[in-house]
């Protein structure tokens, strides 16, 4: 006798009934880039459909997100070159563009969950994610002091969550202490636990003007060949107080997402990064792939085990998600 799995694929209603993974708007976090200046809504050349916004231009974008049912944003500050210095001090300027952006978003949409990326590469003149020693090595423990100041500044401005992406050792513990000491024990930490030294960040570095001026990030971000090391990183982050653990990038690292899912009870996030976005976006634009490829790719991230997906496709997806059922 032939077993017939096709019975459960026979009609749309049955397919809906037996679908194992459901992609929802609630799963999606939309990244936003906030720049200095006024009256700026400028498309990022390497990331079609993604824009730089000055604070005064955020309102319409936030209202659109609310209308689309997107409840979470991940903010990146992109300061002018003349504000960058050795130590990224603009990052913890309580009146910096990012801090103003947080306040603006909370004013326009108090319910919007505001998450802030905590890192220094956009703010340092050398483009590395921390404070450099004379030899050009990123000084781990010194960097922790600065990351803590940055996180507290974002919390003070009203951030609901901070997401350190620097990959320094001990950063989750340092941030948790600093937040607690300053009365922000309710501000959550989403840890970029397994963040790989990936070529898929290329378009983002254009977007954030954050490419390292020399060398690369291999002394702090992870080797793409490693999987066990991701477990070590996640163990440490959880021990130090992470609320959510993340894998980044997503599509080339689905196996890591699944390992996290199978081994940890915390919510798992995955970052569908800029290179993954631009690759697919361009392929669709050129007619090589249908738009369904976007849905399929993001679905694979959820199926692998991430219940939280950071993606530049959030708006595109929110528009079609209900029709896919
Ligand atoms: C900052 C940071 C990066 C990304 C998020 N936070 C770039 C990097 O590490 O070089 C990449 C996001 C993306 O590619 O979409 N450290």
CSV table of C-alpha atoms and ligand atoms in Angstrom, one decimal:
chain,number,residue,atom,x,y,z
A,1,UNK,CA,0.0,0.0,0.0
A,2,UNK,CA,1.3,3.5,-0.9
A,3,UNK,CA,1.4,6.0,2.0
A,4,UNK,CA,-0.1,9.2,0.6
A,5,UNK,CA,1.2,12.5,2.3
A,6,UNK,CA,-0.3,14.3,-0.7
A,7,UNK,CA,-3.7,14.0,0.9
A,8,UNK,CA,-2.7,16.8,3.3
A,9,UNK,CA,-1.7,19.0,0.4
A,10,UNK,CA,-4.9,18.6,-1.6
A,11,UNK,CA,-6.6,21.9,-0.8
A,12,UNK,CA,-5.6,25.3,0.4
A,13,UNK,CA,-7.7,24.9,3.6
A,14,UNK,CA,-6.0,21.6,4.5
A,15,UNK,CA,-2.6,23.0,3.8
A,16,UNK,CA,-3.4,25.9,6.1
A,17,UNK,CA,-4.6,23.4,8.7
A,18,UNK,CA,-1.4,21.4,8.8
A,19,UNK,CA,1.1,24.2,8.3
A,20,UNK,CA,3.8,23.7,11.0
A,21,UNK,CA,5.4,27.2,10.9
A,22,UNK,CA,3.5,30.4,10.8
A,23,UNK,CA,5.1,33.6,9.9
A,24,UNK,CA,3.4,36.5,11.7
A,25,UNK,CA,3.9,40.3,11.7
A,26,UNK,CA,4.5,40.1,15.4
A,27,UNK,CA,7.7,38.1,14.8
A,28,UNK,CA,9.3,40.9,12.8
A,29,UNK,CA,11.7,43.6,13.8
A,30,UNK,CA,12.4,46.4,11.4
A,31,UNK,CA,15.8,48.1,11.4
A,32,UNK,CA,15.9,51.9,11.0
A,33,UNK,CA,18.9,54.1,10.3
A,34,UNK,CA,18.8,57.6,12.0
A,35,UNK,CA,21.1,60.3,10.7
A,36,UNK,CA,22.1,63.8,11.8
A,37,UNK,CA,20.5,66.7,10.0
A,38,UNK,CA,17.0,67.7,8.9
A,39,UNK,CA,14.6,66.9,6.2
A,40,UNK,CA,16.5,63.8,5.2
A,41,UNK,CA,14.8,60.7,3.8
A,42,UNK,CA,17.5,59.2,1.6
A,43,UNK,CA,17.5,55.8,0.0
A,44,UNK,CA,20.6,53.8,0.8
A,45,UNK,CA,22.2,52.9,-2.5
A,46,UNK,CA,23.3,49.4,-1.5
A,47,UNK,CA,20.0,48.6,0.1
A,48,UNK,CA,17.1,49.5,-2.2
A,49,UNK,CA,13.9,50.4,-0.4
A,50,UNK,CA,15.8,51.1,2.9
A,51,UNK,CA,16.3,54.8,3.9
A,52,UNK,CA,18.3,57.1,6.1
A,53,UNK,CA,16.0,59.2,8.2
A,54,UNK,CA,16.7,62.4,10.1
A,55,UNK,CA,14.6,62.6,13.3
A,56,UNK,CA,12.1,65.1,11.9
A,57,UNK,CA,11.3,62.7,9.1
A,58,UNK,CA,10.6,59.7,11.3
A,59,UNK,CA,7.0,60.4,12.0
A,60,UNK,CA,5.5,59.2,8.8
A,61,UNK,CA,7.6,56.1,8.7
A,62,UNK,CA,6.6,55.1,12.2
A,63,UNK,CA,2.9,55.7,11.4
A,64,UNK,CA,3.3,53.5,8.4
A,65,UNK,CA,4.9,50.7,10.5
A,66,UNK,CA,2.0,50.9,13.0
A,67,UNK,CA,-0.5,50.7,10.2
A,68,UNK,CA,1.2,47.7,8.8
A,69,UNK,CA,1.2,46.0,12.2
A,70,UNK,CA,4.9,46.1,12.9
A,71,UNK,CA,5.5,46.5,16.6
A,72,UNK,CA,9.3,46.5,16.9
A,73,UNK,CA,12.1,48.6,15.5
A,74,UNK,CA,15.8,48.2,15.9
A,75,UNK,CA,17.6,51.6,15.7
A,76,UNK,CA,21.1,52.4,14.4
A,77,UNK,CA,22.6,55.8,14.7
A,78,UNK,CA,24.6,57.0,11.7
A,79,UNK,CA,26.4,60.2,12.8
A,80,UNK,CA,28.1,62.8,10.6
A,81,UNK,CA,31.8,62.1,10.0
A,82,UNK,CA,32.8,65.2,12.1
A,83,UNK,CA,31.2,63.7,15.1
A,84,UNK,CA,33.3,60.5,15.1
A,85,UNK,CA,36.2,60.2,17.4
A,86,UNK,CA,38.5,57.5,18.9
A,87,UNK,CA,36.0,56.6,21.5
A,88,UNK,CA,32.6,56.9,19.9
A,89,UNK,CA,31.6,59.6,22.3
A,90,UNK,CA,28.6,60.7,20.2
A,91,UNK,CA,27.0,57.3,20.9
A,92,UNK,CA,26.4,58.3,24.5
A,93,UNK,CA,25.5,61.9,23.9
A,94,UNK,CA,22.1,62.1,25.6
A,95,UNK,CA,21.0,64.5,22.9
A,96,UNK,CA,22.5,62.6,19.9
A,97,UNK,CA,20.3,61.9,16.9
A,98,UNK,CA,19.6,58.4,18.0
A,99,UNK,CA,18.5,59.4,21.5
A,100,UNK,CA,16.2,62.1,19.9
A,101,UNK,CA,14.9,59.4,17.6
A,102,UNK,CA,14.0,57.2,20.5
A,103,UNK,CA,12.0,60.0,22.1
A,104,UNK,CA,10.4,60.9,18.8
A,105,UNK,CA,9.2,57.3,18.2
A,106,UNK,CA,7.8,57.0,21.7
A,107,UNK,CA,6.0,60.3,21.2
A,108,UNK,CA,4.5,59.2,17.9
A,109,UNK,CA,3.8,55.5,18.9
A,110,UNK,CA,4.1,54.9,22.6
A,111,UNK,CA,3.3,51.2,22.0
A,112,UNK,CA,6.2,50.7,19.6
A,113,UNK,CA,8.9,48.5,21.0
A,114,UNK,CA,12.1,50.4,20.6
A,115,UNK,CA,15.3,48.3,20.5
A,116,UNK,CA,18.7,50.0,20.1
A,117,UNK,CA,21.8,48.4,18.6
A,118,UNK,CA,24.7,49.0,21.0
A,119,UNK,CA,28.0,49.2,19.2
A,120,UNK,CA,30.7,51.7,18.5
A,121,UNK,CA,31.7,51.1,14.8
A,122,UNK,CA,29.3,53.8,13.5
A,123,UNK,CA,30.7,56.3,16.0
A,124,UNK,CA,34.4,55.7,16.0
A,125,UNK,CA,36.8,57.4,13.5
A,126,UNK,CA,38.5,54.1,12.9
A,127,UNK,CA,35.3,52.1,12.4
A,128,UNK,CA,36.1,49.4,14.9
A,129,UNK,CA,33.6,48.2,17.4
A,130,UNK,CA,35.6,49.4,20.5
A,131,UNK,CA,38.5,51.3,21.9
A,132,UNK,CA,41.8,50.6,20.3
A,133,UNK,CA,45.1,49.9,22.0
A,134,UNK,CA,48.2,51.5,20.5
A,135,UNK,CA,48.8,48.3,18.5
A,136,UNK,CA,45.3,48.5,17.0
A,137,UNK,CA,43.8,45.7,19.0
A,138,UNK,CA,40.3,46.3,20.3
A,139,UNK,CA,40.8,46.6,24.1
A,140,UNK,CA,38.0,44.4,25.5
A,141,UNK,CA,37.6,45.6,29.1
A,142,UNK,CA,38.0,49.3,28.3
A,143,UNK,CA,35.3,48.9,25.6
A,144,UNK,CA,32.9,47.5,28.1
A,145,UNK,CA,33.0,50.8,30.0
A,146,UNK,CA,31.9,52.7,26.9
A,147,UNK,CA,29.3,50.2,25.8
A,148,UNK,CA,27.8,50.5,29.3
A,149,UNK,CA,27.5,54.3,29.0
A,150,UNK,CA,25.9,53.9,25.6
A,151,UNK,CA,23.3,51.4,26.8
A,152,UNK,CA,22.4,53.6,29.8
A,153,UNK,CA,22.1,56.7,27.5
A,154,UNK,CA,19.6,54.7,25.3
A,155,UNK,CA,17.7,53.5,28.3
A,156,UNK,CA,17.5,57.1,29.6
A,157,UNK,CA,16.0,58.2,26.3
A,158,UNK,CA,13.3,55.5,26.6
A,159,UNK,CA,14.6,52.4,24.8
A,160,UNK,CA,12.8,49.2,25.8
A,161,UNK,CA,15.6,46.9,24.9
A,162,UNK,CA,19.3,47.1,24.0
A,163,UNK,CA,21.1,44.8,21.6
A,164,UNK,CA,24.9,44.8,21.9
A,165,UNK,CA,26.5,43.8,18.6
A,166,UNK,CA,30.1,44.4,19.5
A,167,UNK,CA,31.1,40.8,20.5
A,168,UNK,CA,33.3,41.9,23.4
A,169,UNK,CA,33.7,39.3,26.2
A,170,UNK,CA,31.7,40.0,29.3
A,171,UNK,CA,29.5,42.7,27.6
A,172,UNK,CA,26.1,41.3,28.7
A,173,UNK,CA,27.2,41.2,32.3
A,174,UNK,CA,28.6,44.7,32.1
A,175,UNK,CA,25.5,46.1,30.4
A,176,UNK,CA,23.2,44.4,32.9
A,177,UNK,CA,25.0,45.8,35.8
A,178,UNK,CA,25.2,49.3,34.4
A,179,UNK,CA,21.5,49.3,33.5
A,180,UNK,CA,20.5,48.0,36.9
A,181,UNK,CA,22.7,50.4,38.8
A,182,UNK,CA,21.0,53.3,36.9
A,183,UNK,CA,17.5,52.1,37.7
A,184,UNK,CA,16.8,50.4,34.3
A,185,UNK,CA,16.3,46.9,35.5
A,186,UNK,CA,13.3,46.6,33.2
A,187,UNK,CA,15.3,47.3,30.1
A,188,UNK,CA,15.9,44.0,28.3
A,189,UNK,CA,19.0,42.8,26.6
A,190,UNK,CA,18.9,41.0,23.3
A,191,UNK,CA,22.4,39.6,22.8
A,192,UNK,CA,24.0,39.2,19.5
A,193,UNK,CA,25.4,35.9,20.9
A,194,UNK,CA,26.6,34.2,17.7
A,195,UNK,CA,27.7,37.1,15.5
A,196,UNK,CA,29.9,35.9,12.7
A,197,UNK,CA,32.6,37.9,10.9
A,198,UNK,CA,30.5,37.9,7.8
A,199,UNK,CA,30.8,39.3,4.3
A,200,UNK,CA,27.1,39.6,4.3
A,201,UNK,CA,27.3,42.8,6.3
A,202,UNK,CA,28.7,44.6,3.2
A,203,UNK,CA,25.7,46.8,2.3
A,204,UNK,CA,25.1,47.7,6.0
A,205,UNK,CA,28.6,49.1,6.3
A,206,UNK,CA,27.7,51.4,3.4
A,207,UNK,CA,24.4,52.2,5.1
A,208,UNK,CA,26.0,52.9,8.5
A,209,UNK,CA,29.3,54.2,7.2
A,210,UNK,CA,31.0,51.8,9.6
A,211,UNK,CA,33.5,49.8,7.6
A,212,UNK,CA,36.8,49.4,9.6
A,213,UNK,CA,39.4,51.9,8.4
A,214,UNK,CA,42.0,49.1,8.6
A,215,UNK,CA,42.0,45.4,9.1
A,216,UNK,CA,38.8,43.4,9.8
A,217,UNK,CA,36.6,42.3,12.7
A,218,UNK,CA,38.0,38.8,12.9
A,219,UNK,CA,39.5,39.3,16.4
A,220,UNK,CA,36.1,39.8,17.9
A,221,UNK,CA,33.4,38.4,15.6
A,222,UNK,CA,33.2,34.7,15.1
A,223,UNK,CA,34.8,32.4,12.5
A,224,UNK,CA,32.0,31.3,10.1
A,225,UNK,CA,33.5,27.7,10.3
A,226,UNK,CA,32.5,27.4,14.0
A,227,UNK,CA,29.4,25.9,15.6
A,228,UNK,CA,30.5,24.8,19.0
A,229,UNK,CA,31.9,28.2,19.7
A,230,UNK,CA,28.4,29.6,19.2
A,231,UNK,CA,27.3,27.5,22.1
A,232,UNK,CA,30.1,28.8,24.3
A,233,UNK,CA,29.0,32.4,23.5
A,234,UNK,CA,25.4,31.7,24.2
A,235,UNK,CA,26.2,30.0,27.5
A,236,UNK,CA,28.1,33.0,28.6
A,237,UNK,CA,25.5,35.5,27.5
A,238,UNK,CA,22.7,33.6,29.3
A,239,UNK,CA,24.8,33.3,32.4
A,240,UNK,CA,25.5,37.0,32.3
A,241,UNK,CA,21.8,37.9,32.0
A,242,UNK,CA,20.8,37.9,28.3
A,243,UNK,CA,17.0,37.9,27.8
A,244,UNK,CA,17.1,36.9,24.2
A,245,UNK,CA,19.9,35.3,22.2
A,246,UNK,CA,20.5,36.0,18.6
A,247,UNK,CA,22.2,34.4,15.6
A,248,UNK,CA,23.6,36.7,12.9
A,249,UNK,CA,23.5,36.4,9.9
A,250,UNK,CA,20.5,34.2,9.5
A,251,UNK,CA,20.3,32.4,6.2
A,252,UNK,CA,23.9,31.0,6.1
A,253,UNK,CA,23.6,30.0,9.7
A,254,UNK,CA,20.3,28.1,10.0
A,255,UNK,CA,22.1,25.2,11.6
A,256,UNK,CA,23.2,27.5,14.5
A,257,UNK,CA,19.7,28.8,14.9
A,258,UNK,CA,18.5,25.2,15.2
A,259,UNK,CA,21.2,24.3,17.7
A,260,UNK,CA,20.2,27.3,19.9
A,261,UNK,CA,16.5,26.2,19.6
A,262,UNK,CA,17.2,22.7,20.6
A,263,UNK,CA,19.5,23.7,23.5
A,264,UNK,CA,18.1,26.8,25.1
A,265,UNK,CA,14.7,27.9,26.4
A,266,UNK,CA,15.2,31.6,25.9
A,267,UNK,CA,13.6,33.3,22.9
A,268,UNK,CA,15.8,32.9,19.8
A,269,UNK,CA,16.3,35.8,17.4
A,270,UNK,CA,18.0,35.8,14.0
A,271,UNK,CA,19.2,38.8,12.0
A,272,UNK,CA,18.4,38.5,8.3
A,273,UNK,CA,21.3,40.9,7.4
A,274,UNK,CA,21.8,43.5,4.7
A,275,UNK,CA,23.7,41.3,2.3
A,276,UNK,CA,20.9,38.7,2.5
A,277,UNK,CA,18.4,41.4,1.9
A,278,UNK,CA,20.1,43.1,-1.1
A,279,UNK,CA,20.9,39.8,-2.8
A,280,UNK,CA,17.2,38.7,-2.8
A,281,UNK,CA,15.9,42.2,-3.4
A,282,UNK,CA,18.1,42.5,-6.5
A,283,UNK,CA,17.3,39.0,-7.8
A,284,UNK,CA,13.5,39.8,-7.5
A,285,UNK,CA,14.0,43.2,-9.2
A,286,UNK,CA,15.8,41.6,-12.1
A,287,UNK,CA,13.1,39.0,-12.5
A,288,UNK,CA,15.4,36.1,-11.7
A,289,UNK,CA,13.2,35.1,-8.7
A,290,UNK,CA,9.6,35.7,-7.9
A,291,UNK,CA,8.8,37.7,-4.8
A,292,UNK,CA,7.7,34.5,-3.1
A,293,UNK,CA,11.4,33.7,-2.6
A,294,UNK,CA,11.5,36.4,0.1
A,295,UNK,CA,8.7,34.8,2.0
A,296,UNK,CA,10.3,31.4,1.7
A,297,UNK,CA,13.7,32.6,2.9
A,298,UNK,CA,12.3,34.4,5.9
A,299,UNK,CA,10.1,31.4,6.6
A,300,UNK,CA,13.2,29.2,6.7
A,301,UNK,CA,14.6,31.3,9.5
A,302,UNK,CA,11.5,30.8,11.5
A,303,UNK,CA,11.3,27.1,10.7
A,304,UNK,CA,14.9,26.7,11.8
A,305,UNK,CA,13.9,27.9,15.3
A,306,UNK,CA,14.0,31.7,15.4
A,307,UNK,CA,10.8,33.2,16.8
A,308,UNK,CA,12.1,36.7,16.4
A,309,UNK,CA,13.3,37.9,13.0
A,310,UNK,CA,15.1,41.1,12.3
A,311,UNK,CA,14.6,41.9,8.7
A,312,UNK,CA,14.7,44.7,6.2
A,313,UNK,CA,11.8,42.8,4.5
A,314,UNK,CA,9.5,43.4,7.5
A,315,UNK,CA,7.4,46.0,5.6
A,316,UNK,CA,7.3,44.0,2.4
A,317,UNK,CA,6.3,40.9,4.3
A,318,UNK,CA,3.7,42.7,6.5
A,319,UNK,CA,1.9,43.7,3.3
A,320,UNK,CA,1.6,40.1,2.0
A,321,UNK,CA,1.7,37.9,5.1
A,322,UNK,CA,-2.1,37.6,5.4
A,323,UNK,CA,-2.5,36.8,1.7
A,324,UNK,CA,-0.1,33.9,1.9
A,325,UNK,CA,-2.4,31.8,4.0
B,1,LIG,C1,27.5,46.8,14.2
B,1,LIG,C2,26.5,46.0,13.4
B,1,LIG,C3,26.7,45.5,12.1
B,1,LIG,C4,25.5,45.0,11.7
B,1,LIG,C5,24.6,45.2,12.8
B,1,LIG,N1,25.3,45.8,13.8
B,1,LIG,C6,27.9,45.5,11.2
B,1,LIG,C7,29.1,44.9,11.5
B,1,LIG,O1,29.3,44.2,12.5
B,1,LIG,O2,30.1,45.2,10.7
B,1,LIG,C8,25.2,44.3,10.4
B,1,LIG,C9,23.7,44.4,10.0
B,1,LIG,C10,23.5,44.0,8.6
B,1,LIG,O3,24.4,43.7,7.8
B,1,LIG,O4,22.3,44.1,8.2
B,1,LIG,N2,28.6,46.2,14.7
